[in-house]
XYZ file of C-alpha atoms in Angstrom:
562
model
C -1.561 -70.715 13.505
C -2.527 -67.862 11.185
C -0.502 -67.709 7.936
C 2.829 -66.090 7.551
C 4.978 -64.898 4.918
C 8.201 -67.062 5.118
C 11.205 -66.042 3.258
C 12.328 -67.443 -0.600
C 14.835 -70.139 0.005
C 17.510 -67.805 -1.126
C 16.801 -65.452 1.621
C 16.822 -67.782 3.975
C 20.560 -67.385 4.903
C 22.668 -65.345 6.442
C 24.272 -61.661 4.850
C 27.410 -63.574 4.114
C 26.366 -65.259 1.618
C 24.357 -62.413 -0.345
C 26.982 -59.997 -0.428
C 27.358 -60.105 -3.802
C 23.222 -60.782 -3.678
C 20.865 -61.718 -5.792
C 22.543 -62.859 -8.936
C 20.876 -66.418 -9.085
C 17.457 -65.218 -8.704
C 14.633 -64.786 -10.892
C 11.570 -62.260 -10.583
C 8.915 -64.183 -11.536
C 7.937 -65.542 -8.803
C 8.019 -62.316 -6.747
C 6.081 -60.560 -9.752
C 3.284 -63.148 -9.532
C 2.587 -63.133 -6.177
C 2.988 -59.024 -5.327
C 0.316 -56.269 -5.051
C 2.194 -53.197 -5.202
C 1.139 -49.731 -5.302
C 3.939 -47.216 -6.000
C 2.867 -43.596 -6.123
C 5.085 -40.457 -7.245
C 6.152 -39.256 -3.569
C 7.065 -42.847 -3.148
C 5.200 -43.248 -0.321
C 3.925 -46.482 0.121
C 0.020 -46.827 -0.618
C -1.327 -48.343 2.272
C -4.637 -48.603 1.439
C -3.804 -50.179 -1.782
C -1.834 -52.855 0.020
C -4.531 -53.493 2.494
C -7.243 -54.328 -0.173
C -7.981 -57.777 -1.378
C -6.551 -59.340 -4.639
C -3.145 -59.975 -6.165
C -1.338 -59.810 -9.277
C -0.195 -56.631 -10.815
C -1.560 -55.017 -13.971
C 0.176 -53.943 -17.233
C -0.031 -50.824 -15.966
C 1.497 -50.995 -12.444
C 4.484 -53.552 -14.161
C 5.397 -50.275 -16.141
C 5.235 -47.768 -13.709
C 7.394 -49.845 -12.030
C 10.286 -50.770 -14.335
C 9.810 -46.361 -15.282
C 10.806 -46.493 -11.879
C 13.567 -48.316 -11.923
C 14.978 -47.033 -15.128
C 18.186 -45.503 -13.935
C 19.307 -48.759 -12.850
C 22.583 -49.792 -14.707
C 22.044 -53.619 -16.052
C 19.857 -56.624 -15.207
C 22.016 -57.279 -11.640
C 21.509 -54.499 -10.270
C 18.041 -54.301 -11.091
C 17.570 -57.387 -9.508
C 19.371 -56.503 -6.375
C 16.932 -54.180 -5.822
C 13.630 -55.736 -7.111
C 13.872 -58.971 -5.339
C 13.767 -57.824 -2.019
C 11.470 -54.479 -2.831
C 8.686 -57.011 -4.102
C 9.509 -59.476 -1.088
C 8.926 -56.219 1.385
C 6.188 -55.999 -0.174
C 4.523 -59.382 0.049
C 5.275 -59.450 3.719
C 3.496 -55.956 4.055
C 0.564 -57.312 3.323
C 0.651 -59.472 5.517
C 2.076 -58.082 8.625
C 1.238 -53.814 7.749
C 4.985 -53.571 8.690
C 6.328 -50.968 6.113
C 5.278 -46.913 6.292
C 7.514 -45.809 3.323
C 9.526 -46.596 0.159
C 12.557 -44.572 -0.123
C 12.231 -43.482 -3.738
C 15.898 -42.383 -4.213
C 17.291 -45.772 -3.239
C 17.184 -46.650 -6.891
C 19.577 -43.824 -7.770
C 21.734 -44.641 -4.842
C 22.044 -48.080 -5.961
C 23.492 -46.266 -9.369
C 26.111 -44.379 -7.664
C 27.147 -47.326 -5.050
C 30.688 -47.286 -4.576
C 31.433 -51.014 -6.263
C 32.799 -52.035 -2.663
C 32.142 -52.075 0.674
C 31.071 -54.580 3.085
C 27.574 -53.941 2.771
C 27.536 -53.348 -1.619
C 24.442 -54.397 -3.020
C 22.856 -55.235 0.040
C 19.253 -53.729 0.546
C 18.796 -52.778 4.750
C 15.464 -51.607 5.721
C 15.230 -48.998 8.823
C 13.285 -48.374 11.418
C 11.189 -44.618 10.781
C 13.137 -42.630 13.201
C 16.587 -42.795 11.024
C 16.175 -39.773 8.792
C 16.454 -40.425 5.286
C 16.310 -36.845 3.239
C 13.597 -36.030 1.512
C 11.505 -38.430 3.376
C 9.287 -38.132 7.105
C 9.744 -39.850 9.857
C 6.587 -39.553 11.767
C 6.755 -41.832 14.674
C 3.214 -42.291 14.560
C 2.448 -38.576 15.497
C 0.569 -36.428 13.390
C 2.675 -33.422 14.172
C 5.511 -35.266 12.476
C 3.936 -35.158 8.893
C 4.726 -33.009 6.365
C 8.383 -31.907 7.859
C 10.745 -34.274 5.430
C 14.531 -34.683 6.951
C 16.655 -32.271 5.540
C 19.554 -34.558 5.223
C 20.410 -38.573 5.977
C 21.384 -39.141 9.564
C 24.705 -40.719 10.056
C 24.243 -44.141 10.187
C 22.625 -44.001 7.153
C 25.245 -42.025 5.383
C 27.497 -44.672 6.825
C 25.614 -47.505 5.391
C 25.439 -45.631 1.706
C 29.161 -45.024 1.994
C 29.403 -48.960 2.499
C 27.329 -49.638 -0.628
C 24.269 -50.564 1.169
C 20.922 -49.129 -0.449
C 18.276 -48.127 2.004
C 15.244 -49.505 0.612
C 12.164 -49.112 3.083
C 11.158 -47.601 6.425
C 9.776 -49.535 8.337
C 6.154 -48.932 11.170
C 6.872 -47.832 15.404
C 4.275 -47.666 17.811
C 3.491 -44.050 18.291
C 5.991 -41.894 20.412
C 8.171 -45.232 20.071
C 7.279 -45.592 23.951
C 6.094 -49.021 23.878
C 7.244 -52.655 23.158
C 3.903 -52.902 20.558
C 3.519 -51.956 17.138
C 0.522 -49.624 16.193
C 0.276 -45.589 15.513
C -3.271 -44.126 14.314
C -1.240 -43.083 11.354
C -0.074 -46.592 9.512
C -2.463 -48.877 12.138
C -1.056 -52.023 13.534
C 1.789 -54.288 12.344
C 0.908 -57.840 13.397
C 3.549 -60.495 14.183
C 4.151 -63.018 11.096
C 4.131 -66.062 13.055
C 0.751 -65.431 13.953
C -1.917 -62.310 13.401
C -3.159 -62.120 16.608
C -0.258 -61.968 18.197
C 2.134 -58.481 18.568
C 5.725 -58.212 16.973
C 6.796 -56.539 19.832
C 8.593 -52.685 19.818
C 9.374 -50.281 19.392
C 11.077 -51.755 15.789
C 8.516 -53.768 15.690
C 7.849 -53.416 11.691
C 11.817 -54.039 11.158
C 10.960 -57.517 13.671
C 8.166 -58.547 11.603
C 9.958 -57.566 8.331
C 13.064 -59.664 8.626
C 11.202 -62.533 10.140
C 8.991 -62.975 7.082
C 11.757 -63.043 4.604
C 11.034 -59.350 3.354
C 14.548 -57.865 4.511
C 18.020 -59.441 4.914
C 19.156 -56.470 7.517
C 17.482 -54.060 9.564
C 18.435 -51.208 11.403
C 16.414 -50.508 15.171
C 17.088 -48.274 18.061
C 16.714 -49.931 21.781
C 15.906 -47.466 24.934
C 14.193 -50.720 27.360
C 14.049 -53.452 24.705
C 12.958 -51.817 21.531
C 15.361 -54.001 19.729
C 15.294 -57.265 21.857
C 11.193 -57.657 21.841
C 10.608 -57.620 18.317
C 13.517 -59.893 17.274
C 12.008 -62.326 20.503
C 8.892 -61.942 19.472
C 9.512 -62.235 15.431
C 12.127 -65.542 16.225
C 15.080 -63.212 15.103
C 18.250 -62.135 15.806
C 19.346 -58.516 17.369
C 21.723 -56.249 19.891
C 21.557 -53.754 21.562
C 25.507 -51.997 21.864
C 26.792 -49.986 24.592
C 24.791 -46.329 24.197
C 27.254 -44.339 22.214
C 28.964 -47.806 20.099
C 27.048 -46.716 17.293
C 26.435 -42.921 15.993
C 22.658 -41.826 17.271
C 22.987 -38.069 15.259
C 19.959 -36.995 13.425
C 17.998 -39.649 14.412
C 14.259 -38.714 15.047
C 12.846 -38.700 18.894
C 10.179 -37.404 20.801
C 12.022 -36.734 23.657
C 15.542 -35.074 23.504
C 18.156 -34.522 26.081
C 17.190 -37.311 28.629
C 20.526 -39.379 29.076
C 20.046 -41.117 32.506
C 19.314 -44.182 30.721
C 20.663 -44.538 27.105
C 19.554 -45.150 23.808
C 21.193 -47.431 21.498
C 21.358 -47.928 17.613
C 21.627 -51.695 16.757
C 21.237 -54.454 13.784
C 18.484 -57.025 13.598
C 18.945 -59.646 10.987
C 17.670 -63.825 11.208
C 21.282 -64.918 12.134
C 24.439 -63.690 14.596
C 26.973 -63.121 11.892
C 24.608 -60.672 9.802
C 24.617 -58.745 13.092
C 28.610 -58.817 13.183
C 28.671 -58.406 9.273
C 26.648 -54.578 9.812
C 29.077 -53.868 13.169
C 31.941 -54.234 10.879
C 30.657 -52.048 8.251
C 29.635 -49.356 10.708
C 32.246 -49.100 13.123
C 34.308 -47.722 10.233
C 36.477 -44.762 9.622
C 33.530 -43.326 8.284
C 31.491 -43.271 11.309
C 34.431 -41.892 13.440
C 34.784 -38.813 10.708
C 30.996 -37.990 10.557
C 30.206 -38.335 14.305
C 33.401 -37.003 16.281
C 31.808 -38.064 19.388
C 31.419 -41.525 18.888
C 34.646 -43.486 20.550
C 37.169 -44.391 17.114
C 36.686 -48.422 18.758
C 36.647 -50.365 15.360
C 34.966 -54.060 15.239
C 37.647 -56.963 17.567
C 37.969 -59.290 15.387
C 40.117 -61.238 17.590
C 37.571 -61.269 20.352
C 34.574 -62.491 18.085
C 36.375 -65.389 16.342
C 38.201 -66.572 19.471
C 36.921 -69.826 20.669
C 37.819 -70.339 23.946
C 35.957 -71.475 26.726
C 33.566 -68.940 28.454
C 32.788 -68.558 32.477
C 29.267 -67.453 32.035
C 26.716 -66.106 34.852
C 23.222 -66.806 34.491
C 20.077 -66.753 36.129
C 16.423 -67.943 36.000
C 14.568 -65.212 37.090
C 15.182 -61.689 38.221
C 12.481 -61.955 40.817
C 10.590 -58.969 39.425
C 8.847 -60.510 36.013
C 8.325 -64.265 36.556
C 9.545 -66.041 33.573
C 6.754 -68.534 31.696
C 7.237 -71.898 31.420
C 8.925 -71.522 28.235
C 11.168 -69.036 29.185
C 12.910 -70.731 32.275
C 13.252 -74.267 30.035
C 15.188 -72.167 27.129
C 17.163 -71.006 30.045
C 17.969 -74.207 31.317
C 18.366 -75.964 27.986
C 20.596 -73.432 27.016
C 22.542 -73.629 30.403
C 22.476 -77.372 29.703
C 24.207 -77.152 26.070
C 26.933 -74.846 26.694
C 27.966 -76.990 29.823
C 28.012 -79.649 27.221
C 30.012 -77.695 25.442
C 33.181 -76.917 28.202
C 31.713 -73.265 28.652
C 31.561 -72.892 32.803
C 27.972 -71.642 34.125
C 27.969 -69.988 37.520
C 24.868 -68.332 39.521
C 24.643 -65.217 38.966
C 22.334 -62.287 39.759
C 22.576 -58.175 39.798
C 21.781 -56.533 43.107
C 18.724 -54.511 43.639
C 17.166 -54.916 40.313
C 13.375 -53.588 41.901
C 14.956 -50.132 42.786
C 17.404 -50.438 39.243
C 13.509 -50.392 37.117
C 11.540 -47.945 39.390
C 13.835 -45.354 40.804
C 16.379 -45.099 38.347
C 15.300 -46.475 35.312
C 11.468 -45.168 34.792
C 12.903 -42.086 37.587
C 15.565 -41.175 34.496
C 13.541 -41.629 31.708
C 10.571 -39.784 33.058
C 12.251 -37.296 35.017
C 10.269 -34.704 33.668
C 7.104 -36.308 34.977
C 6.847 -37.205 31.409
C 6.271 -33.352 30.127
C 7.869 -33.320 26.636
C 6.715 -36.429 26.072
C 2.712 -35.464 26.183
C 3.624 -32.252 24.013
C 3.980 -35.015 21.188
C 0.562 -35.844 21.952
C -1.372 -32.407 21.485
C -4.461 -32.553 19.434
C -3.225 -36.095 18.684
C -5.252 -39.599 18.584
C -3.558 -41.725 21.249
C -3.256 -45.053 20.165
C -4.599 -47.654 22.283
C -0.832 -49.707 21.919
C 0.301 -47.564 24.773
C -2.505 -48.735 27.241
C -2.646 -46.039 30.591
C 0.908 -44.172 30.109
C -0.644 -41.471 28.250
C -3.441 -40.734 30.965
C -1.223 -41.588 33.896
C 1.406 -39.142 32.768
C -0.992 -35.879 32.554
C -2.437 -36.431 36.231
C -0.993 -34.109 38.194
C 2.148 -34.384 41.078
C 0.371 -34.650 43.821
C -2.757 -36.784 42.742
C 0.101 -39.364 41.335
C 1.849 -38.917 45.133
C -1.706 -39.573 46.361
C -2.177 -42.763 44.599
C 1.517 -44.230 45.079
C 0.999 -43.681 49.072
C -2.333 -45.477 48.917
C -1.335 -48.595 46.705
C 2.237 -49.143 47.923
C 0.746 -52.045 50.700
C -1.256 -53.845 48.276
C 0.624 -53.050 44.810
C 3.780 -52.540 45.393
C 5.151 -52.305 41.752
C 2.993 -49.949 40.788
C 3.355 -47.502 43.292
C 7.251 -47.911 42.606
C 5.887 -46.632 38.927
C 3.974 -44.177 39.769
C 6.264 -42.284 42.206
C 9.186 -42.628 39.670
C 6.736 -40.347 37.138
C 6.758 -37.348 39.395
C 9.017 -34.413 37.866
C 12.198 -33.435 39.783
C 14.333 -30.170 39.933
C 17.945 -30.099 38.418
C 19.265 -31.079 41.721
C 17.437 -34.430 42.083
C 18.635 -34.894 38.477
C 21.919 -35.171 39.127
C 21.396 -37.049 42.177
C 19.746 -39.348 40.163
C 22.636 -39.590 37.526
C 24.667 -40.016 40.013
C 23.122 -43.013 41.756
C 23.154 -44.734 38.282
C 26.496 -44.434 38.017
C 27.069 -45.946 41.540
C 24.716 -48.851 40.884
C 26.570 -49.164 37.299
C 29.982 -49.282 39.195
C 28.418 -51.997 41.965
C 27.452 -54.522 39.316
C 30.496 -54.639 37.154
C 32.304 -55.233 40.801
C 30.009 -58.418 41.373
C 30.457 -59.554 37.903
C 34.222 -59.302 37.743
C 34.224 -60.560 41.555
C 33.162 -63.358 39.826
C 35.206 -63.214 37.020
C 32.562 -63.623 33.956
C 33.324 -63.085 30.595
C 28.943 -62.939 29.490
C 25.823 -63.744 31.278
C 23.047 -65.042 30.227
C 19.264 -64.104 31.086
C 15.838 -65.374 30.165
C 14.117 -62.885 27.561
C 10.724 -62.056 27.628
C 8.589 -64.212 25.495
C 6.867 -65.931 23.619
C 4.784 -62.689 21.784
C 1.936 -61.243 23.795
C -1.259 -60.490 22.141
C -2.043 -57.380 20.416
C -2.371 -54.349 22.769
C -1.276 -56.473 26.063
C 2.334 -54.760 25.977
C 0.826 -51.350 27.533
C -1.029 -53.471 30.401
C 1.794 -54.755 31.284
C 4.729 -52.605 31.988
C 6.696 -54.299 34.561
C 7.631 -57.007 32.441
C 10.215 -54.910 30.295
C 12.076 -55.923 33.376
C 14.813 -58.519 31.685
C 15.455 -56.159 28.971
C 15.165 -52.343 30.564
C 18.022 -53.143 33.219
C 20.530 -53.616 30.174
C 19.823 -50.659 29.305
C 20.126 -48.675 33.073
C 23.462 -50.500 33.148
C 24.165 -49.432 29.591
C 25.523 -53.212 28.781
C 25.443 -54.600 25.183
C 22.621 -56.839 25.576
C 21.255 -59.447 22.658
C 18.325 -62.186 22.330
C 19.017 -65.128 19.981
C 15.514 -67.427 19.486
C 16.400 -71.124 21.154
C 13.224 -73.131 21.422
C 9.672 -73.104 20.617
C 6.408 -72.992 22.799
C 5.720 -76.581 23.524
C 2.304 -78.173 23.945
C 3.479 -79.197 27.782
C 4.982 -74.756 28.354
C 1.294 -74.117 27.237
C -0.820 -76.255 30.060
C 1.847 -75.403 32.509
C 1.027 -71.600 31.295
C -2.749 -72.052 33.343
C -1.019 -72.108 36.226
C 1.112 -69.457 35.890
C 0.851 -66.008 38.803
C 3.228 -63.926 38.645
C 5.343 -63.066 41.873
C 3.218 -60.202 42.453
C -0.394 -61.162 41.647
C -1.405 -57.151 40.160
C -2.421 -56.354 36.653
C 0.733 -56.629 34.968
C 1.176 -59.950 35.754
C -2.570 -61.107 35.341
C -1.987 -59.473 31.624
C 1.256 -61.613 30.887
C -0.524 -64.643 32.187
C -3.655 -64.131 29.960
C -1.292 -62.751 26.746
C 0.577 -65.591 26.497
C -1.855 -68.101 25.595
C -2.421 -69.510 21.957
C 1.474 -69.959 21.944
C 2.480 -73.048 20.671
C 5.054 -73.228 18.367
C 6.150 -69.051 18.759
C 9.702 -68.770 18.726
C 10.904 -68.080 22.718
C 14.879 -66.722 23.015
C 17.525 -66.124 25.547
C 19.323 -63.023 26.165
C 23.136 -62.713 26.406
C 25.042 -59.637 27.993
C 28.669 -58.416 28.129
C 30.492 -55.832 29.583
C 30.113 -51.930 28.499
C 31.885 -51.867 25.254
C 32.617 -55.712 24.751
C 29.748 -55.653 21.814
C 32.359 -58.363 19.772
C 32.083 -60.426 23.157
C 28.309 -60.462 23.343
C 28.231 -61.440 19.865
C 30.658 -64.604 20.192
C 28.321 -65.526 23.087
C 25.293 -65.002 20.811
C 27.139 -67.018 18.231
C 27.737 -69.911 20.445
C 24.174 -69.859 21.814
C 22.733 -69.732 18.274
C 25.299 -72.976 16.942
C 24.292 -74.936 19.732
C 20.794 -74.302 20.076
C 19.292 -72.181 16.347
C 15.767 -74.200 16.774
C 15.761 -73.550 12.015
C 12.562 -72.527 12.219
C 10.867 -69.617 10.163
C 7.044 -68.323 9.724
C 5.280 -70.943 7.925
């Protein structure tokens, strides 16, 4: 296994005990160990990380503490330093940061001494708009045009003493589950090199799971938050679409709502993630973004402990789950029986049509149009395999090609005919049938009577680049988000010796290109963390996260990056 960047000990636990942060530690350690190129804009110097060496000079030691100057006394400089240098030390590593927010020393000045978050450094995934500062997405275009103001999630967190501290690397356009942009290259996964951290918050994955952030902030549109916190060994949700204040965040595409974005936490434990729910779903929030429901955090719901009827199933019959996936299943099926939870068959109808027609049909209903305008005179990285190419053929050759592989590959045809644009009518058609589907699945899960159900998660980490070969297995993850269910992946087990010689054997229910790719992508696993994903109702985020909770006490495999 290549070598990671674990965590100090003291970062090793969860936000609730490091909300008053810090205070015990020492920089010496972190000082010894750091390379760190600072330069005026703040922008992190990548090319400085990415050479060879350690150890600071006299020189770069006093630039720094010049830059941390305003700073009030000793704590607070250390509640910022720590985990600044620890970012740091991961970077190198993992190529997982773009940018150093500059101002976050002042902000840490002018902190409101409370909060739920005070003190508490949260790094962010580049599309939240911090002012003064880019967010690129990978695309060239997006350089040079610094956000005029903070979006409000991250006014929120300032308002609940947090202190924005880094941004953190996408794959460009944010339209894939890897990590790489021709702008800041490719973030690598810390548990091994060769390996991806999954996306699109891949670099907040990566980050968090190597000890150099305590909190993250990611955005999920088919698994953008679930991937790199199954990939990395991490925690994360996804919330209902509109739980959590999207405005002033930075896209590429605007306007498409047929399947919903989400704005979520990532952190190495379940009760970080409720700790940042709390402080969001605030007042604050409700004030800043009128549009966003007024539904503070249930505590009742998240501390009850009462006995859950939960669905489940092993596969969804579209992406066949590895070896390792389907035994974290089971072993997690196993232990919450153990535990007086009731587990009952369960499975959503239709899923084949939920992915092609309405999921990839809604978020490409354009044929994908505004989407390649990001692209213009643009590099296109190689993280995002075919899309790129497939999307500028025109209508009727991608027709063509759909008719002619439907016999033989029947999932890609489904993909390709979803890609073709559609007039305002079919739109709403379209919206329309999601709804209906939406409505037909909360009737066979209450028909039932679950409270949660849980899913296998896609994993353990592919290799580098094999996310845009193989599409069709966002399958587990991208129907949360057609459904517009919270949706959340705690890490259960790891690859075993015995999942890895099982792995040779492994097909794929279809036998086309996307499975070949997860079959060949998954070897050189063992020991990569491998999760479980557990879903509740729209709106029942405090729900999902008791589940998550549960899952994680009985099964929290205590493993991190060596």
């Amino acid at each position: 296994m290549a070598k990671g960047h674990g965590p100090s000990s003291a970062s090793r636990g969860s936000l609730r005990s490091v909300v008053t942060p810090f205070e015990s530690l020492g920089c010496a350690r972190a000082l010894g160990g750091s390379s760190v190129v600072l330069e005026s804009q703040g922008r992190l110097g990548v090319e400085g990380l990415r050479q060879p060496g350690g150890g600071w000079s006299h020189l770069q030691v006093a630039r720094l503490v010049l830059g941390l100057r305003c700073l009030l006394c000793s704590r607070l400089w250390l509640m910022l330093l720590v985990p600044f240098l620890e970012a740091w030390e991961v970077n190198r590593g993992t190529n997982c940061v773009t940018t150093y927010l500059a101002d976050c020393e002042a902000q840490l000045c002018q902190a409101p001494g409370k909060g739920l978050l005070y003190g508490v450094p949260v790094s962010l995934k580049e599309c939240f708009s911090c002012k003064g500062h880019d967010s690129t997405l990978g695309l060239s275009r997006n350089q040079g045009t610094p956000a005029e103001c903070d979006c409000v999630v991250v006014q929120v967190l300032k308002l609940q003493g947090a202190v924005p501290f880094v941004h953190t690397n996408v794959p460009q356009s944010m339209f894939s589950y890897d990590c790489s942009n021709p702008l800041f290259g490719q973030t690598t996964n810390p548990w091994m090199s060769s390996k991806s951290p999954g996306g699109s918050s891949g670099g907040e994955g990566a980050l968090i799971a190597a000890g150099g952030s305590l909190l993250g902030l990611g955005t999920d549109i088919g698994g953008s938050i679930r991937f790199p916190s199954a990939f990395c060994g991490i925690c994360g949700i996804k919330p209902t679409g509109n739980r959590i204040s999207k405005s002033g965040l930075k896209g590429s595409v605007y306007g498409q709502v047929a399947v919903q974005l989400s704005v979520g936490p990532m952190a190495r434990d379940v009760e970080s993630l409720a700790l940042c729910l709390r402080a969001l779903l605030c007042e604050d929030m409700f004030r800043l973004d009128p549009t966003v429901p007024p539904l503070p955090f249930n505590e009742e719901v998240y501390t009850s402990s009462r006995p859950l009827r939960v669905g489940y199933y092993e596969t969804d019959n579209y992406t066949m789950p590895t070896p390792a996936m389907r035994r974290a299943l089971l072993e997690t099926k196993r232990s919450l029986e153990a535990a007086g939870h009731t587990l009952i068959p369960f499975l959503p109808a239709n899923i084949p049509h939920a992915l092609e027609a309405l999921s990839t049909g809604g978020l490409f209903s354009d044929g994908g149009k505004r989407l390649l305008q990001n692209f213009e005179g643009d590099y296109v990285d190689s993280c995002l395999g075919d899309l790129i190419s497939i999307l500028r053929l025109p209508k009727w050759l991608k027709g063509l090609l759909a008719f002619m592989l439907r016999p033989l590959l029947p999932r890609l045809a489904g993909f390709l005919s979803s890609l073709r644009p559609r007039s305002a009518g079919k739109l709403w058609e379209l919206q329309h049938e999601i709804e209906m589907y939406r409505h037909s699945v909360i009737a066979q899960w209450r028909a039932l009577d679950l409270d949660v159900v849980l899913t296998p998660m896609l994993s353990p980490a592919l290799d580098l680049n094999a996310p845009g070969k193989a599409t069709g297995a966002v399958s587990y993850t991208l129907l949360y988000n057609c459904l517009d269910f919270p949706a959340g992946v705690v890490p259960v087990t790891t690859v075993t010796a015995e999942d890895e010689a099982q792995m040779e054997h492994y097909k794929g229910y279809f036998g086309d290109i996307w499975d070949k790719v997860v079959q060949k992508a998954m070897k050189r696993s063992v020991g990569l963390p491998v999760a479980v994903q557990c879903v509740a109702l729209p709106w029942q985020e405090e729900l999902c996260l008791r589940f998550m909770r549960e899952v994680e006490r009985l099964m929290a495999p205590g493993r991190q990056p060596s």
